[in-house]
Coordinates of C-alpha atoms in Angstrom, one line a residue:
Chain A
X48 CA 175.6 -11.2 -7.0
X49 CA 177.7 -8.4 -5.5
X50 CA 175.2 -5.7 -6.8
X51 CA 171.8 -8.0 -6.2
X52 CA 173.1 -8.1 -2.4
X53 CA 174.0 -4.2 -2.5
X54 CA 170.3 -3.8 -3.5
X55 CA 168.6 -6.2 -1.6
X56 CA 170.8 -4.7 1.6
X57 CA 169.7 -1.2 0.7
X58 CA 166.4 -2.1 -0.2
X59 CA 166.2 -3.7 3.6
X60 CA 167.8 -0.5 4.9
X61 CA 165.1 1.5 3.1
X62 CA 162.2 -0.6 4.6
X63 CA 163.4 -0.5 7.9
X64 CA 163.6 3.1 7.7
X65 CA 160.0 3.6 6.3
X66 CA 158.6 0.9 8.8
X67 CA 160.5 3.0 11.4
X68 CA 158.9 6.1 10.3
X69 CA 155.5 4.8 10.1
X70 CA 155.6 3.4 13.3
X71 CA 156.8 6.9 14.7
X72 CA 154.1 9.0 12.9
X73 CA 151.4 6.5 13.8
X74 CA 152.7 5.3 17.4
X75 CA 151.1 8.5 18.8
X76 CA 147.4 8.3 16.8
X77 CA 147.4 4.4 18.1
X78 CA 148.2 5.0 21.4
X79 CA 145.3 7.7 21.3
X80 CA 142.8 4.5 19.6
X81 CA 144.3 2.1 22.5
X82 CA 142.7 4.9 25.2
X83 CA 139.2 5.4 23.3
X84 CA 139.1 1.5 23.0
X85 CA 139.7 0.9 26.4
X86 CA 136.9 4.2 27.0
X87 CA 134.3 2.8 25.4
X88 CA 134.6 -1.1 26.8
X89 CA 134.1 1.1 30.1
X90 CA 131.0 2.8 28.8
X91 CA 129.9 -0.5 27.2
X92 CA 129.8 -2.4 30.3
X93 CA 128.6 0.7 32.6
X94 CA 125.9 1.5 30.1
X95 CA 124.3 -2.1 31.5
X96 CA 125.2 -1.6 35.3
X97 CA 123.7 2.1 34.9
X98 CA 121.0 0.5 32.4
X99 CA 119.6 -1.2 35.3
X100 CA 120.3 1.7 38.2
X101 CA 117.4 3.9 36.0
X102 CA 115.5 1.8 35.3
X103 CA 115.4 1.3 31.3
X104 CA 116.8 -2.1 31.9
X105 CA 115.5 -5.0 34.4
X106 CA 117.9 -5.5 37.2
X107 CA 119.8 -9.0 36.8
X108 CA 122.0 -10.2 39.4
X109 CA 124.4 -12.1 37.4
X110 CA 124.6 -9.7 34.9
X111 CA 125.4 -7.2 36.6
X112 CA 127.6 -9.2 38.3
X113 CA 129.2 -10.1 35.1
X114 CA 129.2 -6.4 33.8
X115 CA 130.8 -5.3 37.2
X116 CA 133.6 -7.5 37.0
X117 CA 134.3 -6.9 33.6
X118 CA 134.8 -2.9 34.7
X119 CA 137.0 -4.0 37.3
X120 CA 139.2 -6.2 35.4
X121 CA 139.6 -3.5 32.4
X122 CA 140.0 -0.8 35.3
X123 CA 142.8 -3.1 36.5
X124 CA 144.6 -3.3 32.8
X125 CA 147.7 -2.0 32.6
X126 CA 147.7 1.3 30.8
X127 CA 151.7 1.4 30.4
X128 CA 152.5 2.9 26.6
X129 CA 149.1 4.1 26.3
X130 CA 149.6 7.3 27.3
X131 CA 153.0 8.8 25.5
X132 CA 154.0 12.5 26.0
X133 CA 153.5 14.4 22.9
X134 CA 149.4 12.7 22.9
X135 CA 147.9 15.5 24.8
X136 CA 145.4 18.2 22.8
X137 CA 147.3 21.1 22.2
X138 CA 149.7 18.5 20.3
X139 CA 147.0 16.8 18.5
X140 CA 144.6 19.3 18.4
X141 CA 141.1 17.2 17.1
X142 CA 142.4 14.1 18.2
X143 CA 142.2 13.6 21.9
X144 CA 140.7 15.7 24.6
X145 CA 143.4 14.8 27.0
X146 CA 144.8 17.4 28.4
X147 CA 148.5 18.4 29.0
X148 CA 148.0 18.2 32.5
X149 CA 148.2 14.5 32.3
X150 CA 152.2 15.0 31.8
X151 CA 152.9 17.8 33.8
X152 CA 151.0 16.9 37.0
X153 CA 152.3 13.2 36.9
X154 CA 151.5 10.7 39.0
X155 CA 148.4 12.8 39.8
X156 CA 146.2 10.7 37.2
X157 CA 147.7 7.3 38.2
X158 CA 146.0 8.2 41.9
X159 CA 142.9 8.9 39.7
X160 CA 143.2 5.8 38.1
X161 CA 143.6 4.0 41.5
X162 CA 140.1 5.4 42.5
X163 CA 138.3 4.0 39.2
X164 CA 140.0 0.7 40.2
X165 CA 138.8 0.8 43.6
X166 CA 135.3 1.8 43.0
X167 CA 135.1 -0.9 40.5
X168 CA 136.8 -3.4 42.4
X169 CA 133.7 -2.3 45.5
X170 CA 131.1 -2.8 43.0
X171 CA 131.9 -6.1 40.9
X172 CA 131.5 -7.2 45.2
X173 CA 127.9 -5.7 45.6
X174 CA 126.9 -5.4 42.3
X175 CA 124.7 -8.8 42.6
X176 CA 123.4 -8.6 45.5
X177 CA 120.4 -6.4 44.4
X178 CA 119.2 -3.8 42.5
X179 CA 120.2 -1.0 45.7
X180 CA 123.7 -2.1 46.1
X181 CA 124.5 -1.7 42.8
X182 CA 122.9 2.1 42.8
X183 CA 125.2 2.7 45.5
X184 CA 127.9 1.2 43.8
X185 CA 127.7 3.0 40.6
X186 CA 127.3 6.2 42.2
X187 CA 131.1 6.1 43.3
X188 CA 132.6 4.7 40.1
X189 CA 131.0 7.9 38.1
X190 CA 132.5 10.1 40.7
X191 CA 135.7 8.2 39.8
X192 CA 134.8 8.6 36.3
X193 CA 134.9 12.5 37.1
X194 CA 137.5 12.7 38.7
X195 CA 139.8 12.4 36.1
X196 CA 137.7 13.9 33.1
X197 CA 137.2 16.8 35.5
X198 CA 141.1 17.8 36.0
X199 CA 142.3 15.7 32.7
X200 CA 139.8 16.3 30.0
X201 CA 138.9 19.5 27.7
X202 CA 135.7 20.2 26.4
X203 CA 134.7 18.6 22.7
Chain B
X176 CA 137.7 85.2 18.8
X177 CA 134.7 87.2 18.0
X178 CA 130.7 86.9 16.6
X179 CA 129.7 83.2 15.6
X180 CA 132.8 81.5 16.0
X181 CA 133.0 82.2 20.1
X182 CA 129.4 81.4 20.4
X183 CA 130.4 77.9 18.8
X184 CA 133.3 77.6 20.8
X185 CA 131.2 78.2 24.3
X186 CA 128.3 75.5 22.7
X187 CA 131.3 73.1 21.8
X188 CA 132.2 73.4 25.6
X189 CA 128.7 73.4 27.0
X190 CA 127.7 70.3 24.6
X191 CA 131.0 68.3 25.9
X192 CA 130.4 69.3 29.8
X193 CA 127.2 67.8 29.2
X194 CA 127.9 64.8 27.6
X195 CA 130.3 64.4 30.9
X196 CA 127.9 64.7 33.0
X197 CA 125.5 62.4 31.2
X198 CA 128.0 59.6 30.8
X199 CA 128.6 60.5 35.1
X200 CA 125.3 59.5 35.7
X201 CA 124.4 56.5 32.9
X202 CA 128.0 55.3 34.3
X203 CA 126.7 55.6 38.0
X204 CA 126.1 52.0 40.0
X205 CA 122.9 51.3 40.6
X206 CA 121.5 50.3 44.4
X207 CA 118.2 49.6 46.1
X208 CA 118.6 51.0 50.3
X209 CA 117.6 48.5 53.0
X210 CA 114.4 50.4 53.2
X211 CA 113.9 48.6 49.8
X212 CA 114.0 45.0 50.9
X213 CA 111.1 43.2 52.4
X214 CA 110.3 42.6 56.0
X215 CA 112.0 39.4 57.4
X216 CA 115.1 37.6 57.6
X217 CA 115.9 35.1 54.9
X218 CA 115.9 31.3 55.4
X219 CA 119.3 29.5 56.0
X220 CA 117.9 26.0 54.5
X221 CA 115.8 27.5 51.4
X222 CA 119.0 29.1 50.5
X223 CA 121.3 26.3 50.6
X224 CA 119.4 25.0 47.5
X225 CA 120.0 28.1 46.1
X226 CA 123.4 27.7 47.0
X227 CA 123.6 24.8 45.3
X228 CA 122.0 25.4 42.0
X229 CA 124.0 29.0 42.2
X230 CA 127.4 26.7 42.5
X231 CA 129.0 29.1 44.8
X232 CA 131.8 27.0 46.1
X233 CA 132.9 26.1 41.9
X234 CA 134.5 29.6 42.4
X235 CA 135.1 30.5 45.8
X236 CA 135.9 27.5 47.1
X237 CA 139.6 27.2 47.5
X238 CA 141.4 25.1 44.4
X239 CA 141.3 21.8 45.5
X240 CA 139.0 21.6 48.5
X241 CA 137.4 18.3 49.6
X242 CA 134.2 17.4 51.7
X243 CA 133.2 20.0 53.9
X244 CA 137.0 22.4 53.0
X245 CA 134.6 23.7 50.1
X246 CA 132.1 25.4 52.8
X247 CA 135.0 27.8 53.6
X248 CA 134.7 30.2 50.6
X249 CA 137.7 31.8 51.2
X250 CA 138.4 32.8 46.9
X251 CA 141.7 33.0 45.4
X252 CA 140.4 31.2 42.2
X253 CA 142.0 32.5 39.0
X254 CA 139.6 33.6 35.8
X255 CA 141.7 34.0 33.0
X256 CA 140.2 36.1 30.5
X257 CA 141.0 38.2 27.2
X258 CA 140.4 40.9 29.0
X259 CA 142.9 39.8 32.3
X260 CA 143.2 37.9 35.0
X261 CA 140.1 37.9 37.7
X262 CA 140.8 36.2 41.2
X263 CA 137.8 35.1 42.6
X264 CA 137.2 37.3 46.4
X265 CA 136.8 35.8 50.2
X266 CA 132.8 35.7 50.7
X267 CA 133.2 34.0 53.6
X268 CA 131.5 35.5 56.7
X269 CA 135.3 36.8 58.1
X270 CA 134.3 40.3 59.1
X271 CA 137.9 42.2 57.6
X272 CA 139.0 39.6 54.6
X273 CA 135.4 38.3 53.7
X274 CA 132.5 39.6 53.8
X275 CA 131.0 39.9 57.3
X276 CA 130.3 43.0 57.9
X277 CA 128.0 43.2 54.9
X278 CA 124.5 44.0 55.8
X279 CA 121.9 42.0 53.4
X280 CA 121.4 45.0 51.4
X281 CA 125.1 44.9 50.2
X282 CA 124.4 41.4 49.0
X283 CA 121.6 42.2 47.4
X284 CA 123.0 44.7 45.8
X285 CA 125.9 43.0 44.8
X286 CA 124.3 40.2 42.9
X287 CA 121.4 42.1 41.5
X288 CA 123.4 45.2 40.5
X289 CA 127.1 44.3 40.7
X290 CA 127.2 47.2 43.0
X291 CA 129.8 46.8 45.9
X292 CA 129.0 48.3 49.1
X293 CA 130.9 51.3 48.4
X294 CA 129.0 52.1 45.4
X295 CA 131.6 50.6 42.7
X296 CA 131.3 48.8 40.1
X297 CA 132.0 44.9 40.4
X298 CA 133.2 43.6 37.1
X299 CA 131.3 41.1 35.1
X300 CA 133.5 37.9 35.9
X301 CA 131.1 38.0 38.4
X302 CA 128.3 36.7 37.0
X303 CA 125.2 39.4 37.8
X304 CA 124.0 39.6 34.6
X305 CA 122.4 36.1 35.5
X306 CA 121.9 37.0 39.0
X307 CA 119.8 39.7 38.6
X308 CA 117.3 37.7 37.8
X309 CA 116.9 36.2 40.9
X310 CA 113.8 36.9 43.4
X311 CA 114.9 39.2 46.7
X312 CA 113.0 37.0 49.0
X313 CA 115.5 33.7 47.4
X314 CA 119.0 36.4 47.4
X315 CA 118.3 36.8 51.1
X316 CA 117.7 33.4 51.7
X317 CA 120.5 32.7 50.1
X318 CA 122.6 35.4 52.4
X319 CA 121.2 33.8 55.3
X320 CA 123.0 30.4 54.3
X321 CA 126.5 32.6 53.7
X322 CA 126.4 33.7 57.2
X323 CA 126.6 30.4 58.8
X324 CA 129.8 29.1 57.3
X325 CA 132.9 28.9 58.3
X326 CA 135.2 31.9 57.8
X327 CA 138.1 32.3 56.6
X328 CA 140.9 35.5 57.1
X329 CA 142.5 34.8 53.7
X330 CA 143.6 38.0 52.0
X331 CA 141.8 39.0 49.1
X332 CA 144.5 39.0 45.8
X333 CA 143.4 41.8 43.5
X334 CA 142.4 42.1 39.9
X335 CA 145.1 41.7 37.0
X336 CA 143.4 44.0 34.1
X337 CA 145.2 46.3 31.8
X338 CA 144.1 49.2 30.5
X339 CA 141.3 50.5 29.5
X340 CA 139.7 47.8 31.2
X341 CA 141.2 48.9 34.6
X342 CA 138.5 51.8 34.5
X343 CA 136.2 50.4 36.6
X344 CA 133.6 53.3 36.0
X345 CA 133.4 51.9 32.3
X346 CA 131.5 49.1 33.5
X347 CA 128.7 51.3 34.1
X348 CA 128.1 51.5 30.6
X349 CA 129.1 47.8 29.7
X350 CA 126.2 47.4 32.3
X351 CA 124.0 49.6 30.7
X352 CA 124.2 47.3 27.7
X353 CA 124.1 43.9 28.9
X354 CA 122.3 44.2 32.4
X355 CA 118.6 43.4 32.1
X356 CA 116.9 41.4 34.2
X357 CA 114.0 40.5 31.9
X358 CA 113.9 36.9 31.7
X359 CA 115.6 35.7 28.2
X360 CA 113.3 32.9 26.6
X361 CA 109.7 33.7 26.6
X362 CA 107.6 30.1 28.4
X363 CA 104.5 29.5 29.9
X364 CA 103.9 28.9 33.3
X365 CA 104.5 24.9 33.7
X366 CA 108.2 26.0 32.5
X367 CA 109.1 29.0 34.6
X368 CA 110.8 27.2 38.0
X369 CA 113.1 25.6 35.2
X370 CA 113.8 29.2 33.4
X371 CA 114.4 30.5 36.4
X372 CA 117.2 27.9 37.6
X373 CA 118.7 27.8 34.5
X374 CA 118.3 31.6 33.3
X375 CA 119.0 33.0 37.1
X376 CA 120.8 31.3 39.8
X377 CA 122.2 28.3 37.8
X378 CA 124.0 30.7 35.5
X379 CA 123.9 28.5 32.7
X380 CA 124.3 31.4 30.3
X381 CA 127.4 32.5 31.5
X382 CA 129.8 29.8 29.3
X383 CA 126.9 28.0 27.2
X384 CA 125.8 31.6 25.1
X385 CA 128.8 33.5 22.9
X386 CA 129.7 36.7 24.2
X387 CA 130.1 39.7 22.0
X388 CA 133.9 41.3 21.3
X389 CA 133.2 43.4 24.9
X390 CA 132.0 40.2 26.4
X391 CA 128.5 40.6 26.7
X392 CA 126.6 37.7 26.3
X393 CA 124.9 37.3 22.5
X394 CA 121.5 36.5 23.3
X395 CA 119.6 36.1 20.0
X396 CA 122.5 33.1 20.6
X397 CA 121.1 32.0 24.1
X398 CA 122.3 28.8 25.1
X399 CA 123.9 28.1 21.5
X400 CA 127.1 27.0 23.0
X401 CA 130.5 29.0 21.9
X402 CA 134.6 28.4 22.4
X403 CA 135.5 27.1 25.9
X404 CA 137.4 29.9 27.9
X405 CA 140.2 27.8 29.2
X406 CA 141.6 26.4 25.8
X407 CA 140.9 24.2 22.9
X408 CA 137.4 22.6 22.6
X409 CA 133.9 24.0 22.5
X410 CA 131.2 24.9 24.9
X411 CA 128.4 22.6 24.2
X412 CA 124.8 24.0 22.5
X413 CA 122.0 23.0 24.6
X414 CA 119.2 24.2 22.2
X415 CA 117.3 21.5 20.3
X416 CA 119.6 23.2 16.9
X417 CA 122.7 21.6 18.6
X418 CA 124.3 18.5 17.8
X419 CA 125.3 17.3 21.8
X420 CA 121.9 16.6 23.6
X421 CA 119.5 17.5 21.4
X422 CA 119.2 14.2 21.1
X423 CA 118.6 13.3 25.1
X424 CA 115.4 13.0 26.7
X425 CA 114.2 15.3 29.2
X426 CA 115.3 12.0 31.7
X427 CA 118.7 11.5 30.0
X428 CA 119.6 15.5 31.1
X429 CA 118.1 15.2 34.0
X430 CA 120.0 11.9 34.5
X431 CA 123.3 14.0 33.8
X432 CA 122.8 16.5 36.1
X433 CA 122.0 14.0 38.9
X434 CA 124.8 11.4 38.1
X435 CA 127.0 12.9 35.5
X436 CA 126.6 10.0 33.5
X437 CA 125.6 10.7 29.8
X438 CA 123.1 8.3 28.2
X439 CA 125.9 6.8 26.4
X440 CA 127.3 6.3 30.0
X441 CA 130.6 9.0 29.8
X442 CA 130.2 11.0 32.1
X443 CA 130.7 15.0 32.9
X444 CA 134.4 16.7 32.1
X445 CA 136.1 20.1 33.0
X446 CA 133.9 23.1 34.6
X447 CA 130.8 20.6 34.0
X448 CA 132.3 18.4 36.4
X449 CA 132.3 20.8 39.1
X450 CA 128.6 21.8 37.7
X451 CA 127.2 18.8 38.4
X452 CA 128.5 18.2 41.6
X453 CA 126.4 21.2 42.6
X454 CA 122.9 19.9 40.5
X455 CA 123.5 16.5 42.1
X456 CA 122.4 18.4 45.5
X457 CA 118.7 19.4 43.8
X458 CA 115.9 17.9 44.3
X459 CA 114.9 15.6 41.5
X460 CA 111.5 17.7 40.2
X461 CA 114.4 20.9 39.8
X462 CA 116.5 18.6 37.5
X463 CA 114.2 17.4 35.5
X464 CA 112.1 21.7 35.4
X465 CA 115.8 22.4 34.2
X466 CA 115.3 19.6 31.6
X467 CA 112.1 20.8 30.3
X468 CA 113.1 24.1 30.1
X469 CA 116.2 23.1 27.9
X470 CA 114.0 20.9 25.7
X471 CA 111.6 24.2 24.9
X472 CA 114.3 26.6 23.8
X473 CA 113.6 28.5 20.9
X474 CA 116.7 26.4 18.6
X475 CA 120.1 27.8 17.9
X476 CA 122.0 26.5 15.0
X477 CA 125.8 26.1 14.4
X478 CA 128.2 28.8 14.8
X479 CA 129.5 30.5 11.8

C-alpha cells in the first residue's frame, strides 16, 4: 500500500510538474493566439462597416449598427494576461510582430488602446444613422487602428 | 636609376597623378547655376501635393509631432544604418539653423544632385536617387511651399559615420553608380503620372527595392521588396511576383493608401503608417495612377 501511495504521490508530483511545464512553454504562444483572436474579430466586424463605406457592400443601418457595437464591445474587453513580457518579436521571432516597445514604453499602448475604444464607442453611436456617418466614423477608428501598429508593430 | 627602369618609374608616377585627377573630377558634385532654371517663381499650392506624396515631414518632422507641430520641419530624426547613424537636418525656412537663406537653385540642386550649396556631397540617406527624377518646374513648386512654413532655430546634430564612409568625396563615385535619373520601369503614356509618383517624389524605391552591399538600390529588383532597416520583418514586394498585394485590386491599393485599411481590413504598420498618412492627402485619380502603375510592373519573384 505504502509503495502504491509512494508511486501514486510521485506519479502526481511528476504530472504537476509536466502540466507546469507545458503551461509555461505554451502560456506565451497562447497569449500570442488570444491577441490574433481578438485581431481578427476586429477585422471581421470592420471588414462589414468598411464593406459598406466603399461600396462593395449595400449600406444597412442595423447592421452596421450591429457590426459597430460589436467593435466597441471587443475594443472594451479586457486585455489583462494577454500581453506577457517575454511575447514581443525579437523573443519569438516568427511568431508575433509585436514589438518590444510595447514593454518598454508602458502605459504608452494602453493610451492607444483607449483611442480604439473611443472611436469605437463614437461609431457604434453614428454608425446607423446612414451611410455618411458611418464613413466618418470609420475614418477615426483606422487612424486608431494605426496608431498602435504604427509605434507597436514590425513589418511581416 | 637609369635607361628603362626610370622611364617606368616617371610613367608609374604620371599614370597614378592621372588617375588622381580623374577620380577628382568623376568624384566632383554636380550643379546646374540659377541661370539654368526656368523663368518664374514656383507655386506654393501645386507643391504642397508634392509635399505630400514626397512625405517630407515622415523625416523632418520632429519625433512625435501632432496636427500642424509636423509643418515645423525642424529634423533631428535618427536613420540608423549599416553604414552609421544619419540625423535628419532643419529644412525649415530659419535663415542660420534651416534653410533660409537657400536660393531655389540650392534646392534644386540639392534634391536633383545631392549637391549642398557649398558644392558637397549630401549622402544618400537622403533620398536623391528618387528625387532626381522629379520635374524642375514641380522641385520649385515644391520650394515655394518650404518657404511658407514655420521655422524653426533648432541646431542641426551632425552625422555619426565611421570611416571610410566619413569621406564624403567618396560619394561622388557611389553617385556615379547609382545616380540616374532615367525613369526605372519602361510604361506607356496612360501610366506615366503614376511612375512618376511612385518612381520620383513618392520614393517608393527607397525601402521596397534591395540595395546592393554599398547600398545602392538593385534595380533589376525594383520594387521586389527586401529586409526592413529597423529590425526583424520584411519590406513588402509590390510587384505582381510577390506574395502581399499581388493579390489586391487596383481599388484595394488605392483603398490602402487613402484609408490604410487593407482589403482584409488591417490596416498600415511601422514607416507605412506614417506613408500613408501622407497619400491620404492625394487626390483620389493619384492614388489609384499609383495603383495602376504598381499593377503593370514588370514581376519580381522571391528573394534568394
Amino acid at each position: 500500500m505504502r509503495k502504491v501511495s509512494i508511486a501514486l504521490a510521485g506519479a502526481a508530483i511528476a504530472a504537476t510538474l509536466a502540466g507546469t511545464s507545458a503551461l509555461a512553454d505554451g502560456h506565451l504562444e497562447k497569449a500570442v493566439e488570444a491577441r490574433n483572436a481578438q485581431m481578427k474579430l476586429y477585422a471581421w466586424n470592420l471588414g462589414m462597416l468598411g464593406g459598406m463605406a466603399k461600396g462593395s457592400v449595400e449600406y444597412d443601418a442595423k447592421k452596421a449598427k450591429q457590426a459597430a457595437d460589436n467593435l466597441h464591445a471587443l475594443s472594451s474587453l479586457s486585455q489583462q494576461g494577454m500581453w506577457p513580457e517575454g511575447s514581443d518579436n525579437f523573443a519569438m521571432e516568427g511568431k508575433t510582430r509585436a514589438l518590444p516597445e510595447i514593454w518598454t514604453t508602458y502605459p504608452a499602448i494602453s493610451e492607444k488602446g483607449k483611442a480604439l475604444t473611443d472611436a469605437a464607442g463614437a461609431l457604434a453611436q453614428v454608425a446607423g444613422n446612414g451611410l455618411d456617418a458611418l464613413k466618418a466614423g470609420i475614418g477615426d477608428v483606422g487612424k486608431s487602428c494605426g496608431g498602435c501598429h504604427k509605434q507597436f508593430r514590425a513589418p511581416k | 636609376m637609369t635607361g628603362p627602369m626610370r622611364r617606368i618609374s616617371i610613367g608609374i608616377v604620371v599614370l597614378g597623378l592621372a588617375a588622381a585627377v580623374a577620380a577628382w573630377f568623376l568624384s566632383a558634385p554636380k550643379q546646374i547655376g540659377a541661370a539654368d532654371l526656368p523663368a518664374g517663381k514656383g507655386d506654393p499650392e501645386r507643391g504642397a501635393t508634392l509635399f505630400a506624396i514626397g512625405g517630407c515631414v515622415s523625416c523632418h518632422a520632429p519625433e512625435g509631432a501632432k496636427g500642424t507641430d509636423k509643418l515645423v520641419l525642424a529634423g533631428g530624426r535618427a536613420f540608423k544604418t549599416e553604414f552609421g547613424t544619419f540625423y535628419a537636418p532643419n529644412i525649415s525656412p530659419d535663415p542660420d539653423a534651416g534653410i533660409g537663406r537657400w536660393e531655389p537653385v540650392d534646392f534644386v540642386n540639392a534634391m536633383k544632385y545631392g549637391t549642398s550649396p557649398d558644392g558637397g556631397h549630401f549622402y544618400p540617406a537622403f533620398p536623391y536617387t528618387s528625387y532626381a527624377r522629379m520635374q524642375v518646374e514641380d522641385l520649385l513648386d515644391l520650394w515655394a511651399y518650404l518657404t511658407v512654413l514655420p521655422a524653426s532655430d533648432r541646431a542641426n546634430r551632425p552625422h555619426d559615420i565611421g570611416f571610410p564612409f566619413s569621406i564624403r568625396r567618396a560619394v561622388g563615385f557611389w553617385k556615379l553608380l547609382y545616380l540616374a535619373p532615367e525613369p526605372v520601369v519602361p510604361v506607356g503614356e496612360d501610366l506615366e503620372r503614376g511612375r512618376y509618383l511612385v518612381e520620383g517624389p513618392g520614393h517608393c524605391g527607397e525601402c521596397h527595392t534591395p540595395r546592393s552591399p554599398i547600398g545602392g538600390p538593385d534595380l533589376a529588383r525594383w520594387l521586389g521588396g527586401g529586409p526592413n532597416p529597423d529590425g526583424p520583418g520584411t519590406i513588402p514586394n509590390l510587384t505582381p511576383g510577390g506574395e502581399t498585394i499581388s493579390g489586391w485590386s487596383e481599388a484595394d491599393i488605392a483603398e490602402y493608401l487613402k484609408s490604410g485599411f487593407t482589403p482584409d481590413f488591417d490596416t498600415a504598420g511601422g514607416s507605412m503608417a506614417d506613408v500613408v498618412e501622407n497619400t491620404s492627402q492625394l487626390d483620389d485619380d493619384d492614388r489609384l495612377a499609383i495603383a495602376r502603375y504598381l499593377k503593370a510592373l514588370p514581376a519580381v519573384g522571391a528573394a534568394e
